PDB file with SEQRES, HELIX, SHEET and CRYST1 records, atoms N, CA, C and O in Angstrom:
SEQRES   1 A   86  MET LYS GLY MET MET ILE LEU LEU SER ALA LEU CYS ILE          
SEQRES   2 A   86  SER ALA SER ALA GLN ALA PHE GLU SER LYS THR ILE SER          
SEQRES   3 A   86  THR GLY THR LYS THR LYS VAL GLN ILE ASP VAL PRO ASN          
SEQRES   4 A   86  VAL GLY LYS ARG VAL CYS PHE TYR ASP ASP LYS ALA TYR          
SEQRES   5 A   86  SER LEU GLY ALA VAL ILE SER VAL GLU LYS ILE LEU LEU          
SEQRES   6 A   86  GLU CYS LEU PRO GLU LYS SER PHE GLU GLN ASN GLY ALA          
SEQRES   7 A   86  LEU SER TRP HIS LYS VAL GLY ALA                              
HELIX    1 AA1 LYS A    2  SER A   22  1                                  21    
SHEET    1 AA1 2 CYS A  45  PHE A  46  0                                        
SHEET    2 AA1 2 ALA A  51  TYR A  52 -1                                        
SHEET    1 AA2 2 VAL A  57  VAL A  60  0                                        
SHEET    2 AA2 2 ILE A  63  GLU A  66 -1                                        
CRYST1    1.000    1.000    1.000  90.00  90.00  90.00 P 1           1          
ATOM      1  N   MET A   1     132.659 107.323  53.156  1.00  0.00           N  
ATOM      2  CA  MET A   1     131.866 106.782  53.170  1.00  0.00           C  
ATOM      3  C   MET A   1     131.857 105.909  54.505  1.00  0.00           C  
ATOM      4  O   MET A   1     130.826 105.237  54.511  1.00  0.00           O  
ATOM      5  N   LYS A   2     132.656 105.672  55.667  1.00  0.00           N  
ATOM      6  CA  LYS A   2     132.548 105.481  56.485  1.00  0.00           C  
ATOM      7  C   LYS A   2     131.845 106.079  57.520  1.00  0.00           C  
ATOM      8  O   LYS A   2     131.073 105.528  58.305  1.00  0.00           O  
ATOM      9  N   GLY A   3     132.236 107.492  57.454  1.00  0.00           N  
ATOM     10  CA  GLY A   3     131.409 108.599  58.047  1.00  0.00           C  
ATOM     11  C   GLY A   3     130.057 108.681  57.705  1.00  0.00           C  
ATOM     12  O   GLY A   3     129.270 109.124  58.541  1.00  0.00           O  
ATOM     13  N   MET A   4     129.622 108.282  56.484  1.00  0.00           N  
ATOM     14  CA  MET A   4     128.276 107.942  55.982  1.00  0.00           C  
ATOM     15  C   MET A   4     127.429 107.237  56.659  1.00  0.00           C  
ATOM     16  O   MET A   4     126.370 107.685  57.098  1.00  0.00           O  
ATOM     17  N   MET A   5     127.946 105.740  56.837  1.00  0.00           N  
ATOM     18  CA  MET A   5     127.380 104.831  57.264  1.00  0.00           C  
ATOM     19  C   MET A   5     127.009 105.332  58.915  1.00  0.00           C  
ATOM     20  O   MET A   5     125.815 105.451  59.187  1.00  0.00           O  
ATOM     21  N   ILE A   6     127.968 105.598  59.924  1.00  0.00           N  
ATOM     22  CA  ILE A   6     127.919 106.134  60.865  1.00  0.00           C  
ATOM     23  C   ILE A   6     126.433 107.039  60.947  1.00  0.00           C  
ATOM     24  O   ILE A   6     125.457 106.839  61.670  1.00  0.00           O  
ATOM     25  N   LEU A   7     126.639 107.962  60.051  1.00  0.00           N  
ATOM     26  CA  LEU A   7     126.115 109.258  60.351  1.00  0.00           C  
ATOM     27  C   LEU A   7     124.125 108.518  59.950  1.00  0.00           C  
ATOM     28  O   LEU A   7     123.120 108.981  60.489  1.00  0.00           O  
ATOM     29  N   LEU A   8     124.126 107.591  59.126  1.00  0.00           N  
ATOM     30  CA  LEU A   8     123.041 106.944  58.705  1.00  0.00           C  
ATOM     31  C   LEU A   8     122.660 106.039  59.877  1.00  0.00           C  
ATOM     32  O   LEU A   8     121.470 106.206  60.143  1.00  0.00           O  
ATOM     33  N   SER A   9     123.289 105.076  60.728  1.00  0.00           N  
ATOM     34  CA  SER A   9     123.112 104.339  61.608  1.00  0.00           C  
ATOM     35  C   SER A   9     122.721 104.897  62.621  1.00  0.00           C  
ATOM     36  O   SER A   9     121.964 104.239  63.335  1.00  0.00           O  
ATOM     37  N   ALA A  10     123.129 106.458  63.104  1.00  0.00           N  
ATOM     38  CA  ALA A  10     122.709 107.122  64.129  1.00  0.00           C  
ATOM     39  C   ALA A  10     121.234 107.664  63.786  1.00  0.00           C  
ATOM     40  O   ALA A  10     120.332 107.456  64.597  1.00  0.00           O  
ATOM     41  N   LEU A  11     121.003 108.312  62.671  1.00  0.00           N  
ATOM     42  CA  LEU A  11     119.701 108.368  62.173  1.00  0.00           C  
ATOM     43  C   LEU A  11     118.535 107.186  62.529  1.00  0.00           C  
ATOM     44  O   LEU A  11     117.534 107.180  63.245  1.00  0.00           O  
ATOM     45  N   CYS A  12     119.012 106.466  61.894  1.00  0.00           N  
ATOM     46  CA  CYS A  12     118.202 105.044  62.193  1.00  0.00           C  
ATOM     47  C   CYS A  12     117.813 104.799  63.732  1.00  0.00           C  
ATOM     48  O   CYS A  12     116.661 104.558  64.092  1.00  0.00           O  
ATOM     49  N   ILE A  13     118.640 104.868  64.379  1.00  0.00           N  
ATOM     50  CA  ILE A  13     118.554 104.449  66.123  1.00  0.00           C  
ATOM     51  C   ILE A  13     117.691 105.153  66.648  1.00  0.00           C  
ATOM     52  O   ILE A  13     116.833 104.752  67.435  1.00  0.00           O  
ATOM     53  N   SER A  14     117.912 106.786  66.076  1.00  0.00           N  
ATOM     54  CA  SER A  14     117.216 107.870  66.649  1.00  0.00           C  
ATOM     55  C   SER A  14     115.778 108.126  66.078  1.00  0.00           C  
ATOM     56  O   SER A  14     114.983 108.931  66.563  1.00  0.00           O  
ATOM     57  N   ALA A  15     115.565 107.387  65.056  1.00  0.00           N  
ATOM     58  CA  ALA A  15     114.268 107.336  64.624  1.00  0.00           C  
ATOM     59  C   ALA A  15     113.607 106.189  65.124  1.00  0.00           C  
ATOM     60  O   ALA A  15     112.471 106.391  65.551  1.00  0.00           O  
ATOM     61  N   SER A  16     114.024 105.085  65.172  1.00  0.00           N  
ATOM     62  CA  SER A  16     113.619 103.995  65.935  1.00  0.00           C  
ATOM     63  C   SER A  16     113.118 104.290  67.496  1.00  0.00           C  
ATOM     64  O   SER A  16     112.100 103.872  68.048  1.00  0.00           O  
ATOM     65  N   ALA A  17     113.991 105.003  67.935  1.00  0.00           N  
ATOM     66  CA  ALA A  17     113.493 105.275  69.493  1.00  0.00           C  
ATOM     67  C   ALA A  17     112.836 106.162  69.458  1.00  0.00           C  
ATOM     68  O   ALA A  17     112.457 106.366  70.611  1.00  0.00           O  
ATOM     69  N   GLN A  18     112.341 107.034  68.650  1.00  0.00           N  
ATOM     70  CA  GLN A  18     111.181 108.081  68.457  1.00  0.00           C  
ATOM     71  C   GLN A  18     109.822 107.291  68.215  1.00  0.00           C  
ATOM     72  O   GLN A  18     108.715 107.804  68.382  1.00  0.00           O  
ATOM     73  N   ALA A  19     110.044 105.937  67.787  1.00  0.00           N  
ATOM     74  CA  ALA A  19     108.919 105.444  66.930  1.00  0.00           C  
ATOM     75  C   ALA A  19     108.337 104.366  68.316  1.00  0.00           C  
ATOM     76  O   ALA A  19     107.127 104.205  68.478  1.00  0.00           O  
ATOM     77  N   PHE A  20     109.331 103.714  69.207  1.00  0.00           N  
ATOM     78  CA  PHE A  20     109.202 103.171  70.665  1.00  0.00           C  
ATOM     79  C   PHE A  20     108.559 104.150  71.427  1.00  0.00           C  
ATOM     80  O   PHE A  20     107.796 103.700  72.282  1.00  0.00           O  
ATOM     81  N   GLU A  21     108.662 105.427  71.350  1.00  0.00           N  
ATOM     82  CA  GLU A  21     108.274 106.341  72.527  1.00  0.00           C  
ATOM     83  C   GLU A  21     106.708 106.865  71.703  1.00  0.00           C  
ATOM     84  O   GLU A  21     105.717 107.157  72.372  1.00  0.00           O  
ATOM     85  N   SER A  22     106.716 106.896  70.733  1.00  0.00           N  
ATOM     86  CA  SER A  22     105.155 107.556  70.389  1.00  0.00           C  
ATOM     87  C   SER A  22     104.037 106.173  70.453  1.00  0.00           C  
ATOM     88  O   SER A  22     102.821 106.350  70.379  1.00  0.00           O  
ATOM     89  N   LYS A  23     104.637 104.847  70.595  1.00  0.00           N  
ATOM     90  CA  LYS A  23     103.773 103.808  70.645  1.00  0.00           C  
ATOM     91  C   LYS A  23     103.214 103.573  72.159  1.00  0.00           C  
ATOM     92  O   LYS A  23     102.533 102.580  72.415  1.00  0.00           O  
ATOM     93  N   THR A  24     103.532 104.510  73.110  1.00  0.00           N  
ATOM     94  CA  THR A  24     103.144 104.075  74.494  1.00  0.00           C  
ATOM     95  C   THR A  24     101.844 104.489  74.540  1.00  0.00           C  
ATOM     96  O   THR A  24     101.382 105.389  73.837  1.00  0.00           O  
ATOM     97  N   ILE A  25     101.106 103.708  75.537  1.00  0.00           N  
ATOM     98  CA  ILE A  25      99.632 104.110  75.825  1.00  0.00           C  
ATOM     99  C   ILE A  25      99.460 103.821  77.017  1.00  0.00           C  
ATOM    100  O   ILE A  25      99.808 102.863  77.708  1.00  0.00           O  
ATOM    101  N   SER A  26      98.620 105.162  77.294  1.00  0.00           N  
ATOM    102  CA  SER A  26      98.205 105.067  78.838  1.00  0.00           C  
ATOM    103  C   SER A  26      96.801 104.591  79.079  1.00  0.00           C  
ATOM    104  O   SER A  26      96.048 104.759  78.119  1.00  0.00           O  
ATOM    105  N   THR A  27      96.354 104.110  80.002  1.00  0.00           N  
ATOM    106  CA  THR A  27      95.231 103.028  80.524  1.00  0.00           C  
ATOM    107  C   THR A  27      94.406 104.134  81.443  1.00  0.00           C  
ATOM    108  O   THR A  27      93.234 103.809  81.632  1.00  0.00           O  
ATOM    109  N   GLY A  28      94.678 104.962  81.843  1.00  0.00           N  
ATOM    110  CA  GLY A  28      94.529 105.951  82.804  1.00  0.00           C  
ATOM    111  C   GLY A  28      94.409 105.474  83.871  1.00  0.00           C  
ATOM    112  O   GLY A  28      94.925 104.366  84.022  1.00  0.00           O  
ATOM    113  N   THR A  29      93.658 106.126  85.090  1.00  0.00           N  
ATOM    114  CA  THR A  29      93.369 105.231  86.495  1.00  0.00           C  
ATOM    115  C   THR A  29      91.979 104.244  86.619  1.00  0.00           C  
ATOM    116  O   THR A  29      90.824 104.574  86.349  1.00  0.00           O  
ATOM    117  N   LYS A  30      92.306 103.364  86.952  1.00  0.00           N  
ATOM    118  CA  LYS A  30      91.204 102.260  86.865  1.00  0.00           C  
ATOM    119  C   LYS A  30      90.693 102.068  88.643  1.00  0.00           C  
ATOM    120  O   LYS A  30      91.573 102.299  89.472  1.00  0.00           O  
ATOM    121  N   THR A  31      89.507 101.717  89.079  1.00  0.00           N  
ATOM    122  CA  THR A  31      89.337 101.267  90.444  1.00  0.00           C  
ATOM    123  C   THR A  31      89.690 100.000  90.200  1.00  0.00           C  
ATOM    124  O   THR A  31      89.467  99.377  89.162  1.00  0.00           O  
ATOM    125  N   LYS A  32      90.418  99.498  91.467  1.00  0.00           N  
ATOM    126  CA  LYS A  32      90.671  98.142  91.503  1.00  0.00           C  
ATOM    127  C   LYS A  32      89.565  97.419  92.229  1.00  0.00           C  
ATOM    128  O   LYS A  32      89.112  98.144  93.114  1.00  0.00           O  
ATOM    129  N   VAL A  33      89.050  96.400  92.175  1.00  0.00           N  
ATOM    130  CA  VAL A  33      88.164  95.385  92.686  1.00  0.00           C  
ATOM    131  C   VAL A  33      88.756  94.550  93.667  1.00  0.00           C  
ATOM    132  O   VAL A  33      89.775  93.869  93.552  1.00  0.00           O  
ATOM    133  N   GLN A  34      87.903  94.694  94.777  1.00  0.00           N  
ATOM    134  CA  GLN A  34      88.403  94.066  95.817  1.00  0.00           C  
ATOM    135  C   GLN A  34      87.456  93.209  96.414  1.00  0.00           C  
ATOM    136  O   GLN A  34      86.341  93.730  96.428  1.00  0.00           O  
ATOM    137  N   ILE A  35      87.512  91.702  97.080  1.00  0.00           N  
ATOM    138  CA  ILE A  35      86.249  90.822  97.199  1.00  0.00           C  
ATOM    139  C   ILE A  35      86.999  90.804  98.889  1.00  0.00           C  
ATOM    140  O   ILE A  35      88.165  90.575  99.208  1.00  0.00           O  
ATOM    141  N   ASP A  36      85.855  91.127  99.704  1.00  0.00           N  
ATOM    142  CA  ASP A  36      86.390  90.698 101.167  1.00  0.00           C  
ATOM    143  C   ASP A  36      85.116  89.948 101.463  1.00  0.00           C  
ATOM    144  O   ASP A  36      84.057  90.488 101.782  1.00  0.00           O  
ATOM    145  N   VAL A  37      85.338  88.512 101.314  1.00  0.00           N  
ATOM    146  CA  VAL A  37      84.271  87.555 101.594  1.00  0.00           C  
ATOM    147  C   VAL A  37      84.907  86.962 102.952  1.00  0.00           C  
ATOM    148  O   VAL A  37      86.135  86.984 102.866  1.00  0.00           O  
ATOM    149  N   PRO A  38      84.561  86.563 103.884  1.00  0.00           N  
ATOM    150  CA  PRO A  38      85.389  86.031 104.841  1.00  0.00           C  
ATOM    151  C   PRO A  38      85.410  84.458 104.704  1.00  0.00           C  
ATOM    152  O   PRO A  38      86.352  83.790 105.132  1.00  0.00           O  
ATOM    153  N   ASN A  39      84.410  83.963 104.137  1.00  0.00           N  
ATOM    154  CA  ASN A  39      84.353  82.415 103.969  1.00  0.00           C  
ATOM    155  C   ASN A  39      84.756  81.972 102.844  1.00  0.00           C  
ATOM    156  O   ASN A  39      84.405  80.848 102.485  1.00  0.00           O  
ATOM    157  N   VAL A  40      85.799  82.975 101.840  1.00  0.00           N  
ATOM    158  CA  VAL A  40      86.343  82.092 100.836  1.00  0.00           C  
ATOM    159  C   VAL A  40      87.184  81.293 101.137  1.00  0.00           C  
ATOM    160  O   VAL A  40      87.994  81.631 102.001  1.00  0.00           O  
ATOM    161  N   GLY A  41      87.285  79.918 100.512  1.00  0.00           N  
ATOM    162  CA  GLY A  41      88.371  79.079 100.758  1.00  0.00           C  
ATOM    163  C   GLY A  41      87.674  78.285 101.979  1.00  0.00           C  
ATOM    164  O   GLY A  41      88.486  77.456 102.390  1.00  0.00           O  
ATOM    165  N   LYS A  42      86.591  78.239 102.637  1.00  0.00           N  
ATOM    166  CA  LYS A  42      86.074  77.864 103.852  1.00  0.00           C  
ATOM    167  C   LYS A  42      84.979  76.783 102.822  1.00  0.00           C  
ATOM    168  O   LYS A  42      84.264  77.121 101.878  1.00  0.00           O  
ATOM    169  N   ARG A  43      85.198  75.336 103.460  1.00  0.00           N  
ATOM    170  CA  ARG A  43      84.077  74.348 103.447  1.00  0.00           C  
ATOM    171  C   ARG A  43      82.541  74.646 103.932  1.00  0.00           C  
ATOM    172  O   ARG A  43      82.120  74.218 105.006  1.00  0.00           O  
ATOM    173  N   VAL A  44      81.759  75.413 103.042  1.00  0.00           N  
ATOM    174  CA  VAL A  44      80.640  75.821 103.532  1.00  0.00           C  
ATOM    175  C   VAL A  44      79.312  75.733 102.592  1.00  0.00           C  
ATOM    176  O   VAL A  44      79.416  75.835 101.370  1.00  0.00           O  
ATOM    177  N   CYS A  45      78.168  75.555 103.180  1.00  0.00           N  
ATOM    178  CA  CYS A  45      77.080  75.576 102.129  1.00  0.00           C  
ATOM    179  C   CYS A  45      76.547  76.988 102.631  1.00  0.00           C  
ATOM    180  O   CYS A  45      76.419  77.269 103.822  1.00  0.00           O  
ATOM    181  N   PHE A  46      76.241  77.877 101.531  1.00  0.00           N  
ATOM    182  CA  PHE A  46      75.420  78.923 101.723  1.00  0.00           C  
ATOM    183  C   PHE A  46      74.015  79.228 101.542  1.00  0.00           C  
ATOM    184  O   PHE A  46      73.699  79.089 100.360  1.00  0.00           O  
ATOM    185  N   TYR A  47      72.940  79.638 102.377  1.00  0.00           N  
ATOM    186  CA  TYR A  47      71.771  79.958 102.286  1.00  0.00           C  
ATOM    187  C   TYR A  47      71.235  80.952 102.807  1.00  0.00           C  
ATOM    188  O   TYR A  47      71.240  81.115 104.028  1.00  0.00           O  
ATOM    189  N   ASP A  48      70.593  81.921 101.834  1.00  0.00           N  
ATOM    190  CA  ASP A  48      69.619  83.173 102.501  1.00  0.00           C  
ATOM    191  C   ASP A  48      71.080  84.126 103.064  1.00  0.00           C  
ATOM    192  O   ASP A  48      70.995  84.661 104.170  1.00  0.00           O  
ATOM    193  N   ASP A  49      72.144  84.259 102.392  1.00  0.00           N  
ATOM    194  CA  ASP A  49      73.300  85.178 102.795  1.00  0.00           C  
ATOM    195  C   ASP A  49      73.979  84.772 103.845  1.00  0.00           C  
ATOM    196  O   ASP A  49      74.504  85.576 104.616  1.00  0.00           O  
ATOM    197  N   LYS A  50      74.051  83.389 104.007  1.00  0.00           N  
ATOM    198  CA  LYS A  50      74.544  82.788 105.766  1.00  0.00           C  
ATOM    199  C   LYS A  50      75.390  81.646 105.098  1.00  0.00           C  
ATOM    200  O   LYS A  50      75.086  81.133 104.021  1.00  0.00           O  
ATOM    201  N   ALA A  51      76.537  81.286 105.887  1.00  0.00           N  
ATOM    202  CA  ALA A  51      77.541  79.972 105.930  1.00  0.00           C  
ATOM    203  C   ALA A  51      77.024  79.275 106.735  1.00  0.00           C  
ATOM    204  O   ALA A  51      76.646  79.561 107.871  1.00  0.00           O  
ATOM    205  N   TYR A  52      76.967  78.034 106.020  1.00  0.00           N  
ATOM    206  CA  TYR A  52      76.893  76.849 107.004  1.00  0.00           C  
ATOM    207  C   TYR A  52      77.568  75.590 107.248  1.00  0.00           C  
ATOM    208  O   TYR A  52      77.666  75.011 106.166  1.00  0.00           O  
ATOM    209  N   SER A  53      77.959  75.067 107.968  1.00  0.00           N  
ATOM    210  CA  SER A  53      79.220  73.847 108.089  1.00  0.00           C  
ATOM    211  C   SER A  53      79.030  72.895 107.426  1.00  0.00           C  
ATOM    212  O   SER A  53      78.249  73.065 106.489  1.00  0.00           O  
ATOM    213  N   LEU A  54      79.552  71.697 107.578  1.00  0.00           N  
ATOM    214  CA  LEU A  54      79.658  70.523 107.376  1.00  0.00           C  
ATOM    215  C   LEU A  54      78.838  70.096 108.410  1.00  0.00           C  
ATOM    216  O   LEU A  54      79.154  70.231 109.592  1.00  0.00           O  
ATOM    217  N   GLY A  55      77.529  69.455 107.934  1.00  0.00           N  
ATOM    218  CA  GLY A  55      76.325  68.691 108.272  1.00  0.00           C  
ATOM    219  C   GLY A  55      75.256  69.338 109.169  1.00  0.00           C  
ATOM    220  O   GLY A  55      74.476  68.765 109.930  1.00  0.00           O  
ATOM    221  N   ALA A  56      75.402  70.860 108.878  1.00  0.00           N  
ATOM    222  CA  ALA A  56      74.314  71.553 109.362  1.00  0.00           C  
ATOM    223  C   ALA A  56      72.643  71.027 108.521  1.00  0.00           C  
ATOM    224  O   ALA A  56      72.637  70.429 107.445  1.00  0.00           O  
ATOM    225  N   VAL A  57      71.646  71.319 109.114  1.00  0.00           N  
ATOM    226  CA  VAL A  57      70.694  70.960 108.370  1.00  0.00           C  
ATOM    227  C   VAL A  57      69.483  72.254 108.719  1.00  0.00           C  
ATOM    228  O   VAL A  57      69.166  72.789 109.781  1.00  0.00           O  
ATOM    229  N   ILE A  58      69.133  72.397 107.686  1.00  0.00           N  
ATOM    230  CA  ILE A  58      67.877  73.532 107.439  1.00  0.00           C  
ATOM    231  C   ILE A  58      66.501  73.151 106.784  1.00  0.00           C  
ATOM    232  O   ILE A  58      66.341  72.186 106.036  1.00  0.00           O  
ATOM    233  N   SER A  59      65.686  73.898 107.106  1.00  0.00           N  
ATOM    234  CA  SER A  59      64.435  73.636 106.509  1.00  0.00           C  
ATOM    235  C   SER A  59      64.032  74.596 105.873  1.00  0.00           C  
ATOM    236  O   SER A  59      63.843  75.701 106.382  1.00  0.00           O  
ATOM    237  N   VAL A  60      63.779  74.234 104.290  1.00  0.00           N  
ATOM    238  CA  VAL A  60      63.365  75.423 103.448  1.00  0.00           C  
ATOM    239  C   VAL A  60      62.265  74.607 102.575  1.00  0.00           C  
ATOM    240  O   VAL A  60      62.419  73.640 101.829  1.00  0.00           O  
ATOM    241  N   GLU A  61      60.877  75.476 102.997  1.00  0.00           N  
ATOM    242  CA  GLU A  61      59.575  74.877 102.384  1.00  0.00           C  
ATOM    243  C   GLU A  61      59.236  73.360 102.732  1.00  0.00           C  
ATOM    244  O   GLU A  61      58.945  72.440 101.968  1.00  0.00           O  
ATOM    245  N   LYS A  62      59.362  73.379 104.136  1.00  0.00           N  
ATOM    246  CA  LYS A  62      59.029  72.247 104.831  1.00  0.00           C  
ATOM    247  C   LYS A  62      59.928  70.872 104.221  1.00  0.00           C  
ATOM    248  O   LYS A  62      59.545  69.736 104.501  1.00  0.00           O  
ATOM    249  N   ILE A  63      61.264  71.126 103.287  1.00  0.00           N  
ATOM    250  CA  ILE A  63      61.924  70.214 103.161  1.00  0.00           C  
ATOM    251  C   ILE A  63      63.336  70.452 103.846  1.00  0.00           C  
ATOM    252  O   ILE A  63      63.770  71.561 104.161  1.00  0.00           O  
ATOM    253  N   LEU A  64      64.001  69.209 104.033  1.00  0.00           N  
ATOM    254  CA  LEU A  64      65.089  69.593 105.008  1.00  0.00           C  
ATOM    255  C   LEU A  64      66.156  69.017 104.091  1.00  0.00           C  
ATOM    256  O   LEU A  64      66.144  68.046 103.335  1.00  0.00           O  
ATOM    257  N   LEU A  65      67.207  70.043 104.437  1.00  0.00           N  
ATOM    258  CA  LEU A  65      68.261  69.934 103.591  1.00  0.00           C  
ATOM    259  C   LEU A  65      69.769  69.785 104.576  1.00  0.00           C  
ATOM    260  O   LEU A  65      69.872  70.312 105.684  1.00  0.00           O  
ATOM    261  N   GLU A  66      70.790  69.025 103.968  1.00  0.00           N  
ATOM    262  CA  GLU A  66      71.879  68.776 104.720  1.00  0.00           C  
ATOM    263  C   GLU A  66      73.293  68.988 104.315  1.00  0.00           C  
ATOM    264  O   GLU A  66      73.877  68.248 103.524  1.00  0.00           O  
ATOM    265  N   CYS A  67      73.791  69.968 104.854  1.00  0.00           N  
ATOM    266  CA  CYS A  67      75.048  70.696 104.030  1.00  0.00           C  
ATOM    267  C   CYS A  67      76.299  69.287 103.926  1.00  0.00           C  
ATOM    268  O   CYS A  67      76.927  68.941 104.926  1.00  0.00           O  
ATOM    269  N   LEU A  68      76.426  68.825 102.988  1.00  0.00           N  
ATOM    270  CA  LEU A  68      77.407  67.503 102.915  1.00  0.00           C  
ATOM    271  C   LEU A  68      78.200  67.418 101.841  1.00  0.00           C  
ATOM    272  O   LEU A  68      77.675  67.913 100.843  1.00  0.00           O  
ATOM    273  N   PRO A  69      79.285  66.966 101.670  1.00  0.00           N  
ATOM    274  CA  PRO A  69      80.462  67.019 100.433  1.00  0.00           C  
ATOM    275  C   PRO A  69      79.556  66.852  99.287  1.00  0.00           C  
ATOM    276  O   PRO A  69      78.704  65.965  99.226  1.00  0.00           O  
ATOM    277  N   GLU A  70      79.761  67.690  98.428  1.00  0.00           N  
ATOM    278  CA  GLU A  70      79.227  67.307  96.955  1.00  0.00           C  
ATOM    279  C   GLU A  70      79.167  66.160  96.262  1.00  0.00           C  
ATOM    280  O   GLU A  70      78.238  65.662  95.627  1.00  0.00           O  
ATOM    281  N   LYS A  71      80.796  65.621  96.551  1.00  0.00           N  
ATOM    282  CA  LYS A  71      80.924  64.337  95.722  1.00  0.00           C  
ATOM    283  C   LYS A  71      81.445  63.339  97.086  1.00  0.00           C  
ATOM    284  O   LYS A  71      82.295  63.661  97.915  1.00  0.00           O  
ATOM    285  N   SER A  72      80.876  62.401  97.049  1.00  0.00           N  
ATOM    286  CA  SER A  72      81.228  61.503  98.197  1.00  0.00           C  
ATOM    287  C   SER A  72      82.335  60.526  98.658  1.00  0.00           C  
ATOM    288  O   SER A  72      82.541  59.765  99.603  1.00  0.00           O  
ATOM    289  N   PHE A  73      83.117  61.043  97.194  1.00  0.00           N  
ATOM    290  CA  PHE A  73      84.619  60.390  97.251  1.00  0.00           C  
ATOM    291  C   PHE A  73      85.632  61.381  97.561  1.00  0.00           C  
ATOM    292  O   PHE A  73      86.824  61.113  97.706  1.00  0.00           O  
ATOM    293  N   GLU A  74      85.075  62.629  97.667  1.00  0.00           N  
ATOM    294  CA  GLU A  74      85.803  63.744  98.048  1.00  0.00           C  
ATOM    295  C   GLU A  74      86.120  63.694  99.765  1.00  0.00           C  
ATOM    296  O   GLU A  74      85.160  63.546 100.520  1.00  0.00           O  
ATOM    297  N   GLN A  75      87.235  63.799 100.213  1.00  0.00           N  
ATOM    298  CA  GLN A  75      87.695  64.011 101.489  1.00  0.00           C  
ATOM    299  C   GLN A  75      87.778  65.634 101.996  1.00  0.00           C  
ATOM    300  O   GLN A  75      87.569  65.861 103.187  1.00  0.00           O  
ATOM    301  N   ASN A  76      88.067  66.685 101.132  1.00  0.00           N  
ATOM    302  CA  ASN A  76      88.284  67.833 101.149  1.00  0.00           C  
ATOM    303  C   ASN A  76      87.676  68.861 100.068  1.00  0.00           C  
ATOM    304  O   ASN A  76      88.089  69.980  99.765  1.00  0.00           O  
ATOM    305  N   GLY A  77      86.607  68.166  99.596  1.00  0.00           N  
ATOM    306  CA  GLY A  77      85.853  68.934  97.902  1.00  0.00           C  
ATOM    307  C   GLY A  77      84.782  69.999  98.637  1.00  0.00           C  
ATOM    308  O   GLY A  77      84.518  70.230  99.817  1.00  0.00           O  
ATOM    309  N   ALA A  78      84.411  70.408  97.662  1.00  0.00           N  
ATOM    310  CA  ALA A  78      83.089  71.565  98.257  1.00  0.00           C  
ATOM    311  C   ALA A  78      82.107  70.817  98.322  1.00  0.00           C  
ATOM    312  O   ALA A  78      81.814  69.843  97.628  1.00  0.00           O  
ATOM    313  N   LEU A  79      81.252  71.596  99.736  1.00  0.00           N  
ATOM    314  CA  LEU A  79      80.021  71.409  99.916  1.00  0.00           C  
ATOM    315  C   LEU A  79      78.854  71.542  99.366  1.00  0.00           C  
ATOM    316  O   LEU A  79      78.818  72.408  98.491  1.00  0.00           O  
ATOM    317  N   SER A  80      77.728  70.897  99.607  1.00  0.00           N  
ATOM    318  CA  SER A  80      76.406  71.592  98.837  1.00  0.00           C  
ATOM    319  C   SER A  80      75.134  70.715  99.709  1.00  0.00           C  
ATOM    320  O   SER A  80      75.140  69.706 100.415  1.00  0.00           O  
ATOM    321  N   TRP A  81      74.190  71.569  99.300  1.00  0.00           N  
ATOM    322  CA  TRP A  81      72.799  70.987  99.843  1.00  0.00           C  
ATOM    323  C   TRP A  81      72.421  69.613  99.475  1.00  0.00           C  
ATOM    324  O   TRP A  81      72.456  69.302  98.284  1.00  0.00           O  
ATOM    325  N   HIS A  82      72.098  68.835 100.282  1.00  0.00           N  
ATOM    326  CA  HIS A  82      71.188  67.421  99.875  1.00  0.00           C  
ATOM    327  C   HIS A  82      69.818  67.079 100.781  1.00  0.00           C  
ATOM    328  O   HIS A  82      69.662  67.336 101.974  1.00  0.00           O  
ATOM    329  N   LYS A  83      69.154  66.621 100.143  1.00  0.00           N  
ATOM    330  CA  LYS A  83      67.783  66.640 100.769  1.00  0.00           C  
ATOM    331  C   LYS A  83      67.609  65.461 101.683  1.00  0.00           C  
ATOM    332  O   LYS A  83      67.861  64.307 101.339  1.00  0.00           O  
ATOM    333  N   VAL A  84      67.194  65.789 102.788  1.00  0.00           N  
ATOM    334  CA  VAL A  84      67.594  64.604 104.063  1.00  0.00           C  
ATOM    335  C   VAL A  84      66.837  63.390 103.470  1.00  0.00           C  
ATOM    336  O   VAL A  84      65.882  63.692 102.754  1.00  0.00           O  
ATOM    337  N   GLY A  85      67.074  62.160 103.628  1.00  0.00           N  
ATOM    338  CA  GLY A  85      66.726  61.035 103.586  1.00  0.00           C  
ATOM    339  C   GLY A  85      66.666  60.543 101.776  1.00  0.00           C  
ATOM    340  O   GLY A  85      66.239  59.423 101.494  1.00  0.00           O  
ATOM    341  N   ALA A  86      67.012  61.254 100.958  1.00  0.00           N  
ATOM    342  CA  ALA A  86      66.860  60.969  99.677  1.00  0.00           C  
ATOM    343  C   ALA A  86      68.040  60.005  99.057  1.00  0.00           C  
ATOM    344  O   ALA A  86      68.005  59.671  97.872  1.00  0.00           O  
TER     345      ALA A  86                                                      
END                                                                             
């Protein structure tokens, strides 16, 4: 009886090991995405694929825009374009 239990246990272990092996899924090779932007993490305003620093002023269709903090209460938050004189 004891021998039968050992044999039964060995068969169960063997069957469960094969079940784990058969569930292996291959995802194949995938291309890694790499973003190489020199201004990531810097506080800049973008216009026409160019980065502008805090205080920069540009003219767009005869409207002056200044690169200023997005929120007036933040010291190191994001920058955005604001209409000059508004």
